[in-house]
């Protein structure tokens, strides 16, 4: 039986043609294809500014810098994410803390956030930035978070790596509520550029800072220079930036992928809608989908219930033995050795820890056909039937 991964990219002739063409066009680094891709992405997500970067981790780093995260400041995120959601603050020398998850949505809990803010205010350690993560592509409770952000004076940097094309209260993720949203184009995500990421913001100021930071802190616009340019050859480095640029090769790929976002989403929704039927009656907790938002279905995570005939480890082994590439998203960030050494320990974020003991990401991606999905369900049923 052929291997079914938990996720993989969809590369088609349109992608190959676009990449072939750009390779002979003269621009290999950041050229005209990058702003063209940025505009198309901004239009689809209804945002004023889109800044493409070399990957979402680089994007999170730049976003923290643009929001003035630095030594002595505090950043909060969720333990149920990829480590990059916390590491970005550490790159800037900031302190990191976590807010436990809501066991229903598996996203950062607004109630836990509100409580923690109250305590932090009393002790004078309020966060400068909070990084909620739209886990599996399900948007967080952004409206409530925006209310807390305005009350306590922190910025919202949404890690939207999973959430390309998702929507919340009728508007695309990235358009409202968050100050900056970061998307990833890693091959397992919704659309891909190989490595790649993008920052979306409605703020012209933040977008300008992000563009400067993306490219060494250098401007070539004479109107923006601090010193009068001696000639048209002059460029000026104004701040300490990085080379976090996307290439034109990646941008054309992103553009042809974005053109098929609707197809990708429809296929993911079809598969996500089939799983509850296929898994009916099994001791599995399935993903929730509140009525006021849509999910991009980056991941389909089931939780093996307490008292099920097989443990999570056994179910994992059965699926792997059947050539099905299940995975666990995520080991809570605070339990990674690096974060333990910073003082975090088991028991600090019980909801995220309990979830992580039961979670299994089962296959979901556009090229998974119904028969392949049926095979996944059959193996799960065999594993979970006493
Ligand atoms: C994939 C991912 C990232 C990192 O994305 P890259 O583009 O690989 O750097 C960050 N956060 C989350 C939640 C992710 O899933």
PDB file of C-alpha atoms and ligand atoms in Angstrom, residues 55-58 60 81-82 84-85 133 159 161-162 184-186 189 195-196 298 330, ligand 1:
ATOM      1  CA  UNK A  55       9.889  31.947   5.733  1.00  0.00           C
ATOM      2  CA  UNK A  56       7.319  32.498   8.467  1.00  0.00           C
ATOM      3  CA  UNK A  57       9.940  32.178  11.200  1.00  0.00           C
ATOM      4  CA  UNK A  58      11.813  35.129   9.678  1.00  0.00           C
ATOM      5  CA  UNK A  60       7.728  36.391  13.123  1.00  0.00           C
ATOM      6  CA  UNK A  81       2.262  25.661  18.543  1.00  0.00           C
ATOM      7  CA  UNK A  82       5.443  25.149  16.633  1.00  0.00           C
ATOM      8  CA  UNK A  84       8.894  29.393  16.117  1.00  0.00           C
ATOM      9  CA  UNK A  85       5.885  31.140  17.736  1.00  0.00           C
ATOM     10  CA  UNK A 133      -1.860  31.019  16.792  1.00  0.00           C
ATOM     11  CA  UNK A 159       0.740  33.483  13.870  1.00  0.00           C
ATOM     12  CA  UNK A 161       0.934  30.065   9.513  1.00  0.00           C
ATOM     13  CA  UNK A 162      -1.905  27.524   9.297  1.00  0.00           C
ATOM     14  CA  UNK A 184       3.734  30.336   6.166  1.00  0.00           C
ATOM     15  CA  UNK A 185       4.221  28.773   2.749  1.00  0.00           C
ATOM     16  CA  UNK A 186       6.081  25.691   3.950  1.00  0.00           C
ATOM     17  CA  UNK A 189       0.786  24.403   4.715  1.00  0.00           C
ATOM     18  CA  UNK A 195      10.356  28.012   2.028  1.00  0.00           C
ATOM     19  CA  UNK A 196       8.409  31.240   2.326  1.00  0.00           C
ATOM     20  CA  UNK A 298      -4.317  22.783   7.636  1.00  0.00           C
ATOM     21  CA  UNK A 330       2.324  19.798  19.115  1.00  0.00           C
TER      22      UNK A 330
HETATM   23  C1  LIG B   1       5.114  26.213  10.012  1.00  0.00           C
HETATM   24  C2  LIG B   1       4.954  27.108  11.187  1.00  0.00           C
HETATM   25  C3  LIG B   1       5.830  28.155  11.469  1.00  0.00           C
HETATM   26  C4  LIG B   1       7.112  28.349  10.733  1.00  0.00           C
HETATM   27  O1  LIG B   1       6.928  28.476   9.392  1.00  0.00           O
HETATM   28  P1  LIG B   1       8.213  28.451   8.420  1.00  0.00           P
HETATM   29  O2  LIG B   1       7.667  29.081   7.170  1.00  0.00           O
HETATM   30  O3  LIG B   1       8.565  27.008   8.245  1.00  0.00           O
HETATM   31  O4  LIG B   1       9.285  29.239   9.052  1.00  0.00           O
HETATM   32  C5  LIG B   1       5.531  29.007  12.510  1.00  0.00           C
HETATM   33  N1  LIG B   1       4.446  28.822  13.274  1.00  0.00           N
HETATM   34  C6  LIG B   1       3.579  27.819  13.050  1.00  0.00           C
HETATM   35  C7  LIG B   1       2.384  27.690  13.916  1.00  0.00           C
HETATM   36  C8  LIG B   1       3.827  26.920  12.012  1.00  0.00           C
HETATM   37  O5  LIG B   1       3.003  25.892  11.830  1.00  0.00           O
END
